[in-house]
Coordinates of C-alpha atoms in Angstrom, one line a residue:
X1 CA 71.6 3.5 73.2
X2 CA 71.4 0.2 72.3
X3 CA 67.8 0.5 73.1
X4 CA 67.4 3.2 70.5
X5 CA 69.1 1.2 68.1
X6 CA 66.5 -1.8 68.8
X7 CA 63.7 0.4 67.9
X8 CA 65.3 2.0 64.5
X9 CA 65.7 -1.8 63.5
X10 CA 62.7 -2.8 64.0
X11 CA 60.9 0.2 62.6
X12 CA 63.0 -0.5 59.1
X13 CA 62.0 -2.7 56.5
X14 CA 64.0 -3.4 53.6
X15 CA 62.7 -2.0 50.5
X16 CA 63.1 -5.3 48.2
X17 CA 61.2 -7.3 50.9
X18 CA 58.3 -4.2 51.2
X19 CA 58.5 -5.1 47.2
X20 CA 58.0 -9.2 47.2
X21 CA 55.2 -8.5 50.1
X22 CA 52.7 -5.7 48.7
X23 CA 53.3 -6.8 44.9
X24 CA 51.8 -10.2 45.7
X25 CA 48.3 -8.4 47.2
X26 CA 45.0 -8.3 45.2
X27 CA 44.7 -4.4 44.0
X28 CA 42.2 -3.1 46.0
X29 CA 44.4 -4.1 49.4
X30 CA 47.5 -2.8 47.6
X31 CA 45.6 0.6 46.7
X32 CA 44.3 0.9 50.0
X33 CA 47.7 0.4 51.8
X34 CA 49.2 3.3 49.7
X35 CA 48.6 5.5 53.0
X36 CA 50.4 3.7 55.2
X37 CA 54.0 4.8 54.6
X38 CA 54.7 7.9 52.1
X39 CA 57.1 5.5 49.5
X40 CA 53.4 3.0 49.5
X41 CA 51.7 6.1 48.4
X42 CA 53.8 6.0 45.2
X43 CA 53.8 2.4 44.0
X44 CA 52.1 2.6 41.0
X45 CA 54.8 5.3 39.8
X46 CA 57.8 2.8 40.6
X47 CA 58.7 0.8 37.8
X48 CA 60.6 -1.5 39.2
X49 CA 58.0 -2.6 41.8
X50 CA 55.3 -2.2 39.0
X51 CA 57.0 -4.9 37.0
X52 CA 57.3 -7.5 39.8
X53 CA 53.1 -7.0 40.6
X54 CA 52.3 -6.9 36.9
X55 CA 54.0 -10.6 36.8
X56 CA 53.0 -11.9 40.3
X57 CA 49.4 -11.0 39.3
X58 CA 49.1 -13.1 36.2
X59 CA 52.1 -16.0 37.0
X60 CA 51.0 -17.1 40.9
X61 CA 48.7 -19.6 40.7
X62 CA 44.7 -19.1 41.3
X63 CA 42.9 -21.5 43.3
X64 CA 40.4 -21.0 40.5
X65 CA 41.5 -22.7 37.6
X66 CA 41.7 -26.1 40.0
X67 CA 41.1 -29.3 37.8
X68 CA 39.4 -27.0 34.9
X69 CA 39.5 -27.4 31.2
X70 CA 38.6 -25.4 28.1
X71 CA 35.8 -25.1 26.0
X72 CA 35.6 -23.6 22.4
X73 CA 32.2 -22.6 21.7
X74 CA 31.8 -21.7 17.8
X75 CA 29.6 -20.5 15.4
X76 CA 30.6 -20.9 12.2
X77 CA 29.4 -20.7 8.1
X78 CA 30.3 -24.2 6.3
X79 CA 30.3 -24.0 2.5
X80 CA 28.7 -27.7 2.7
X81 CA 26.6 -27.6 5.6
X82 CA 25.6 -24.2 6.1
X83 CA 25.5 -22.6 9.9
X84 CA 26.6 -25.1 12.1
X85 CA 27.3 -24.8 16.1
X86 CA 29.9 -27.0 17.5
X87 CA 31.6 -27.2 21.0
X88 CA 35.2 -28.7 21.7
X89 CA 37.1 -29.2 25.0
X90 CA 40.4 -28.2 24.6
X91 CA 43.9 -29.6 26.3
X92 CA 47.4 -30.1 25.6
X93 CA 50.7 -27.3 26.0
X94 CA 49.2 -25.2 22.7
X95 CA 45.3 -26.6 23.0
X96 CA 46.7 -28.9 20.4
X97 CA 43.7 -31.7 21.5
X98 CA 39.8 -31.2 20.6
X99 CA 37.7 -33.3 21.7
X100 CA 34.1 -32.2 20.3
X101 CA 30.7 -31.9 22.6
X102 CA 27.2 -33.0 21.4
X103 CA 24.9 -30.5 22.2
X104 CA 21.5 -32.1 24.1
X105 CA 18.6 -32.0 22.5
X106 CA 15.6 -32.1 24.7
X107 CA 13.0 -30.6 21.8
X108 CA 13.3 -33.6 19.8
X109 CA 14.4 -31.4 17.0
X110 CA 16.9 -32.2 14.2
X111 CA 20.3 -29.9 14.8
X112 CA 18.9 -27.8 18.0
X113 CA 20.0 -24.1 17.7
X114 CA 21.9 -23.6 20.8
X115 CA 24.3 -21.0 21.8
X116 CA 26.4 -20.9 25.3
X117 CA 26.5 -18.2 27.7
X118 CA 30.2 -16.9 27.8
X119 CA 29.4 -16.0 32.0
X120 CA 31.4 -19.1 32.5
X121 CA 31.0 -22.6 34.2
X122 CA 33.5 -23.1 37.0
X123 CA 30.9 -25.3 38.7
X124 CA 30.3 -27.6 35.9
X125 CA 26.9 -26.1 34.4
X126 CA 26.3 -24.7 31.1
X127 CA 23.7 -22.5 30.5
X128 CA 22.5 -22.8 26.8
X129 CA 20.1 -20.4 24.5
X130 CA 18.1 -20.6 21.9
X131 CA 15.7 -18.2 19.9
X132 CA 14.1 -21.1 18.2
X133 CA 11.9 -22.8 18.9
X134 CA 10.7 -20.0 21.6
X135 CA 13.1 -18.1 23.8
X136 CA 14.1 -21.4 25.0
X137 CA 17.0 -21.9 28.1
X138 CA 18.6 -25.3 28.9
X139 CA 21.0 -25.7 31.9
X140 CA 23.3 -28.7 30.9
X141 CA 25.9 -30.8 32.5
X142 CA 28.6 -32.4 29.6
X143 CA 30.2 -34.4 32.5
X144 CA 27.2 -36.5 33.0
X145 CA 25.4 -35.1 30.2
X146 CA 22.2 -34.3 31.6
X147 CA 19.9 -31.4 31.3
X148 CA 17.1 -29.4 32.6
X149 CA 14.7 -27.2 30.3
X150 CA 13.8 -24.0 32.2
X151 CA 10.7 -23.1 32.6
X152 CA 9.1 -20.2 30.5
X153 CA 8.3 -16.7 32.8
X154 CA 4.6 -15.8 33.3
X155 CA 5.4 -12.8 31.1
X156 CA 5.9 -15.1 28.0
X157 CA 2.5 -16.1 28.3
X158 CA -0.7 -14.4 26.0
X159 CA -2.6 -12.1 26.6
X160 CA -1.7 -9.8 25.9
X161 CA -0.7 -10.0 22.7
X162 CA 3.0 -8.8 22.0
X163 CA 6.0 -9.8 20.6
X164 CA 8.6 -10.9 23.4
X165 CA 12.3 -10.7 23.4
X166 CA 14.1 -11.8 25.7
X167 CA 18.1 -11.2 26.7
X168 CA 20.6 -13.2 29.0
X169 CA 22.6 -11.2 30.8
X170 CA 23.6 -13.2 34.0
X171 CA 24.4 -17.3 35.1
X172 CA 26.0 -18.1 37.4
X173 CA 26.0 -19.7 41.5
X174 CA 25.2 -18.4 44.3
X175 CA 27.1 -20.2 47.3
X176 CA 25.4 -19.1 49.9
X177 CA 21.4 -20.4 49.2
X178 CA 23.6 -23.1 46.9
X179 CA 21.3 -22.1 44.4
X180 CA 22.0 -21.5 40.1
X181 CA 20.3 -18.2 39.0
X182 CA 19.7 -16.6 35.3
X183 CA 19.2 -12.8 35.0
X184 CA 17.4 -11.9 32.0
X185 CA 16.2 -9.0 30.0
X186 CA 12.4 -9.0 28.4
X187 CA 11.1 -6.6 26.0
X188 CA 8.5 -6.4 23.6
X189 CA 7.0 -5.0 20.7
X190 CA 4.0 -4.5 19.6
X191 CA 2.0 -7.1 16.9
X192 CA 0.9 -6.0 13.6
X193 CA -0.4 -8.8 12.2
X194 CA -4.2 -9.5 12.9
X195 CA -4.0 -13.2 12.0
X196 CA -2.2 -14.0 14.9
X197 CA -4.8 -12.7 17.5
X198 CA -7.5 -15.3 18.3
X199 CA -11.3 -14.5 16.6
X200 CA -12.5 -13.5 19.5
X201 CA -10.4 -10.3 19.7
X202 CA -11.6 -7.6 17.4
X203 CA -8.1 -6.0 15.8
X204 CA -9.6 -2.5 16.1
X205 CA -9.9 -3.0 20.1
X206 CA -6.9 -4.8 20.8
X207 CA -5.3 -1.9 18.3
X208 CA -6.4 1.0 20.3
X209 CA -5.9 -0.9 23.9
X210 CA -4.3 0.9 26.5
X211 CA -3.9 -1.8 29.0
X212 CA -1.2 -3.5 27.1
X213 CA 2.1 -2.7 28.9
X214 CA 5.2 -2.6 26.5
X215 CA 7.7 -1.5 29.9
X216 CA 10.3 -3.9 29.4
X217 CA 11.1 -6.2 32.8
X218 CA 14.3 -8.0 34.6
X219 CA 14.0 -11.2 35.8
X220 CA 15.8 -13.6 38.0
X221 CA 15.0 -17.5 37.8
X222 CA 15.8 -19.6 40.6
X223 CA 16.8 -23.2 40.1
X224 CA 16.2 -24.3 43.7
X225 CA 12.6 -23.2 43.8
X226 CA 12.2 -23.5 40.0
X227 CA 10.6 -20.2 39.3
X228 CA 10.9 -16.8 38.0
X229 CA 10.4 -13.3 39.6
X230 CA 10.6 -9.6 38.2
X231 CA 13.3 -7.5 40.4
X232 CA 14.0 -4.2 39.8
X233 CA 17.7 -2.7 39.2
X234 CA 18.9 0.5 39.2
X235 CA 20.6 0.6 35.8
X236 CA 20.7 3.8 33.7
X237 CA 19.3 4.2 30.0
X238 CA 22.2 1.8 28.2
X239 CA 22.8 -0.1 25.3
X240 CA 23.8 -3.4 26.8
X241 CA 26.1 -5.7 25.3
X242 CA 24.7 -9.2 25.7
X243 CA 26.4 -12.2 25.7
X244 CA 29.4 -11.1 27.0
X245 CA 29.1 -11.2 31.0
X246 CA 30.9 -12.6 33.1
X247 CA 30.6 -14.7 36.6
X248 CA 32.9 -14.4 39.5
X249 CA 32.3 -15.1 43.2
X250 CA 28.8 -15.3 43.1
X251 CA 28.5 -11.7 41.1
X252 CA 27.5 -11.4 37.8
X253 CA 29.1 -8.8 35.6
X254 CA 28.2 -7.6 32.2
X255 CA 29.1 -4.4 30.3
X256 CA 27.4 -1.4 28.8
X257 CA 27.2 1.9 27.0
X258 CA 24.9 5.0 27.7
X259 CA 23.1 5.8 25.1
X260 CA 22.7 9.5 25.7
X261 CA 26.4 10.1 26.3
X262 CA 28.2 7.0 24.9
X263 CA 29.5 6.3 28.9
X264 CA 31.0 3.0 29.1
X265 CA 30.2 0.7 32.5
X266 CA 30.3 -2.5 34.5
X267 CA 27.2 -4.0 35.9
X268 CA 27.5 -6.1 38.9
X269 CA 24.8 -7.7 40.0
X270 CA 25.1 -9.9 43.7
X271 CA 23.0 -13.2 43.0
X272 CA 22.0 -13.3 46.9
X273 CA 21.2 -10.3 48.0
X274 CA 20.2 -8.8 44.3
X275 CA 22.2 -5.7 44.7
X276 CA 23.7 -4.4 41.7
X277 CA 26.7 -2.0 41.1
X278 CA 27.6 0.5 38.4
X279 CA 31.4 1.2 38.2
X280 CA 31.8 4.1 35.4
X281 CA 35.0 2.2 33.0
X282 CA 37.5 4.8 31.9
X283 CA 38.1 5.3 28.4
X284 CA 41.8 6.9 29.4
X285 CA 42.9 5.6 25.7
X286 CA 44.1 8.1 23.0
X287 CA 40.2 9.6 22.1
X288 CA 39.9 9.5 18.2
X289 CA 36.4 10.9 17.0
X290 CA 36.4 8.6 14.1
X291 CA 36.7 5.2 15.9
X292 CA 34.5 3.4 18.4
X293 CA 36.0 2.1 21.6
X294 CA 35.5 -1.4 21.3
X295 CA 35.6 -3.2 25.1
X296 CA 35.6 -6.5 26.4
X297 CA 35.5 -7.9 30.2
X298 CA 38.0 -10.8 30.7
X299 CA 39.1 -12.3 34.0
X300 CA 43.1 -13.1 34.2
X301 CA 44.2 -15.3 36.5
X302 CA 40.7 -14.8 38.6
X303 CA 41.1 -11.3 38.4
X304 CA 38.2 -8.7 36.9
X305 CA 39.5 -6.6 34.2
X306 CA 38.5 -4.9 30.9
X307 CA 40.3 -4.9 27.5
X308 CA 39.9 -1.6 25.1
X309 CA 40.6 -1.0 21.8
X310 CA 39.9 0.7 18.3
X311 CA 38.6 -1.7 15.7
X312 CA 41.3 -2.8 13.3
X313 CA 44.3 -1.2 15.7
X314 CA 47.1 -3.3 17.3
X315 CA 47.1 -1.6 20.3
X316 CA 45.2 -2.9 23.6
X317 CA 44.8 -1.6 27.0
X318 CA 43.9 -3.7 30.1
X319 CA 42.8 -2.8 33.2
X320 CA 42.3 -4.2 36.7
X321 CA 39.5 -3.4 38.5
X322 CA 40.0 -2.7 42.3
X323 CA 36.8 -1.6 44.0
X324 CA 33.1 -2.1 42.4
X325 CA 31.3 1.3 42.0
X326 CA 34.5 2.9 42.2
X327 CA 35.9 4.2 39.3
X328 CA 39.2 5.3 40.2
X329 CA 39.9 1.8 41.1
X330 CA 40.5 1.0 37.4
X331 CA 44.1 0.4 37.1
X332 CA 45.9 0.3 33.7
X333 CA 48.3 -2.7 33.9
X334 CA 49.1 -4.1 30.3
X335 CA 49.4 -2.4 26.9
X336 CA 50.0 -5.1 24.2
X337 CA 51.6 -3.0 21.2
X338 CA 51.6 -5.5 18.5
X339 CA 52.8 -5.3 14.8
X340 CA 49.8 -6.7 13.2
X341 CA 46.4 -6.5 13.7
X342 CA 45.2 -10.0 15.9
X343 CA 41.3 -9.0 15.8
X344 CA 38.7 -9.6 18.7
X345 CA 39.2 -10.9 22.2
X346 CA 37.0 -14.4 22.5
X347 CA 37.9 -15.0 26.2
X348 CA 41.1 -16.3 28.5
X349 CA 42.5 -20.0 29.2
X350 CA 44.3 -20.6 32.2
X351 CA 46.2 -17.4 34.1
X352 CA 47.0 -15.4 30.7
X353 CA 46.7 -17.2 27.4
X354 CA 44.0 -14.5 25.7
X355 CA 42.4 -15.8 22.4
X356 CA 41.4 -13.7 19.4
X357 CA 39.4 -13.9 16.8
X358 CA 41.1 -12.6 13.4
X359 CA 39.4 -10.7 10.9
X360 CA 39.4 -13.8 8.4
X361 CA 38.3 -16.5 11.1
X362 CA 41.7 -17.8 12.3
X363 CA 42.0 -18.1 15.8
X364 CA 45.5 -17.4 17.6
X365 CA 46.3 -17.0 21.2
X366 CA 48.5 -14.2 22.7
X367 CA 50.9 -15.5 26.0
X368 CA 50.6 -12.6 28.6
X369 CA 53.9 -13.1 29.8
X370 CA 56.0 -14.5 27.2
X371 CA 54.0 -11.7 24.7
X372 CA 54.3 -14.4 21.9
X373 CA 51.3 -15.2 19.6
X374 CA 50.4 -19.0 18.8
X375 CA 48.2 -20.1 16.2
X376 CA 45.1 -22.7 17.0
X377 CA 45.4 -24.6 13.3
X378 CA 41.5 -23.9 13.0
X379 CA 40.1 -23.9 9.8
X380 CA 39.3 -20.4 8.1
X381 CA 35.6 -19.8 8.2
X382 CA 33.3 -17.1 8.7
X383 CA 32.4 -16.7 12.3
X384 CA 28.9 -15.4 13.6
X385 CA 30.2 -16.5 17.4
X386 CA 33.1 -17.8 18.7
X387 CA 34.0 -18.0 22.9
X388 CA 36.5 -19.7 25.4
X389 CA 35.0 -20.6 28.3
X390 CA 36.9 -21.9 31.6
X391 CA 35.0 -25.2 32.4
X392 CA 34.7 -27.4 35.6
X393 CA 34.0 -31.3 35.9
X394 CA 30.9 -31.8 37.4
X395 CA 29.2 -35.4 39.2
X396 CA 26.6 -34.2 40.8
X397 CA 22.9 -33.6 39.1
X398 CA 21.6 -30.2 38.2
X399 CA 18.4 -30.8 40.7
X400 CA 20.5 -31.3 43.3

């Protein structure tokens, strides 16, 4: 008997400490532990439990956000001085402190054009753009303030003649070869203006020329070796949306939308083994024919999820992403039902501060788990570009 009783003790576990231990797992080890027991397998649907992972999963602190600060990356229309770019680092309980960035300026140019990829720099690089003067890229270093100019591809180069244009869709590092990599996207177009060919090309020839290939290419650039190669990556037919990936564990993720069907995905592309994964996103938000589902990836508290919404709505639904390539390992988490309208998502600070972008140029923040909306005390302007990015300190040299 008392042998029996042994074994019914030890095979019961209280249900509030079953609670405090699954709701503190990552979601794809909580969703895969649903068939252990038959009350697992029905979590999700327990409201009580669901409350307690919802705020263990953007309160416990990430290992992540370690000794990082803010940037504020903006792109804004002066009355006085036009378009101007300007970078601040951001501190304080509300981001109260700015402290603004010069940008480099290896061209020798007066105000260089630059723009920063949003992928993120938890290891202290930035990776900068610029149309102007030519496609250029700049990895840069603000800690020690020193820079690198990559290289152009041998696909910028002439002949043949063509117009290029070229995409970022990927930064980020790859920990195992301890190597910084740049995805990009090149297409081209074709020239229509004769003066621009050399005199020695007859227009009519190079007109009528079937050896000029307009197949657009990806490419990966490695810093370590200094040097671009094509790769080829199963993506379907997709209007990407550039500029808005992210980097996370040596993966680069970026969003798109099908063209033929209007599917929404996630693109995850390894850095080391160049593998890439497309995980469908569901669109499991009220369907309204005459609005487009607007989507942005964020990572909370250094977990992958996406943010949907109508344009000019005030409701917005986040989901967690459990499994790459799995669909049904999107988890709806949050709904943020709000009174007024706060605009667009512009990135995350620390665990669960998200910042907007309103409609007239103010920028606010919305507190995850207090649900309370803060104002920044920026100036109204027209914005072209505006992004948070989680940033890193940095001491050691980009060619190392």
């Amino acid at each position: 008997m008392a042998k029996s009783l042994n074994e019914k003790v030890k095979n019961y576990i209280p249900n509030d400490l079953v609670f405090s231990i699954l709701s503190k797992l990552p979601l794809k080890s909580l969703k895969r532990f649903r068939c252990v027991h038959k009350t697992w397998s029905v979590l999700f649907e327990n409201p009580i439990f669901m409350n307690k992972f919802r705020t263990n999963l953007i309160t416990i602190p990430h290992s992540y956000y370690d000794d990082t600060s803010i940037l504020l990356n903006q792109y804004v229309y002066d009355p006085d001085n036009g378009i101007c770019r300007s970078l601040y680092l951001l501190s304080g309980e509300r981001f109260e402190n700015r402290v603004k960035l010069d940008f480099p300026n290896p061209f020798k140019i007066e105000e260089p054009q630059f723009d920063v990829l949003q992928s993120g720099s938890i290891t202290g690089i930035l990776c900068l753009y610029s149309s102007y003067p030519s496609n250029e890229i700049v990895l840069w270093n603000p800690t020690i303030n020193e820079f690198k100019v990559i290289p152009h591809s041998s696909v910028d180069s002439v002949p043949p003649y063509r117009h290029i244009h070229k995409e970022i869709f990927g930064f980020g590092y790859d920990p195992i070869s301890e190597d910084y990599k740049i995805i990009t996207y090149v297409y081209f177009s074709r020239v229509n203006d004769q003066s621009i060919l050399p005199p020695n090309v007859n227009w009519e020839d190079f007109a009528h020329s079937r050896e000029i290939s307009y197949e657009p290419v990806w490419e990966i650039y490695s810093l370590r070796c200094n040097f671009w190669k094509k790769i080829d990556i199963p993506l379907p037919i997709c209007c990407y949306c550039k500029g808005e990936g992210l980097y996370m564990d040596g993966i680069c993720h970026w969003p798109a939308t099908c063209e033929d069907d209007g599917q929404h995905y996630l693109v995850s592309f390894y850095l080391n083994n160049e593998v890439c994964f497309i995980t469908p996103i569901p669109i499991d938000i009220n369907f309204d024919e005459n609005y487009i589902v607007q989507k942005k990836l964020l990572m909370l508290n250094g977990s992958l999820a996406c943010i949907l919404w109508y344009k000019y709505t005030t409701t917005y639904h986040i989901l967690f992403l459990g499994e790459l390539g799995v669909k049904e390992s999107w988890t709806k988490l949050f709904v943020i039902e709000l009174s007024d309208y706060i605009g667009y998502p512009i990135g995350v600070a620390k665990k669960c501060d998200i910042f907007f972008l309103k409609g007239d140029g103010e920028l606010v923040y919305f507190d995850l788990c207090t649900e309370m909306i803060e104002k920044l005390g920026c100036i109204k302007r027209k914005h072209y570009s505006t992004k948070i990015i989680i940033y890193k300190k940095n001491l050691v040299s980009i060619e190392k």
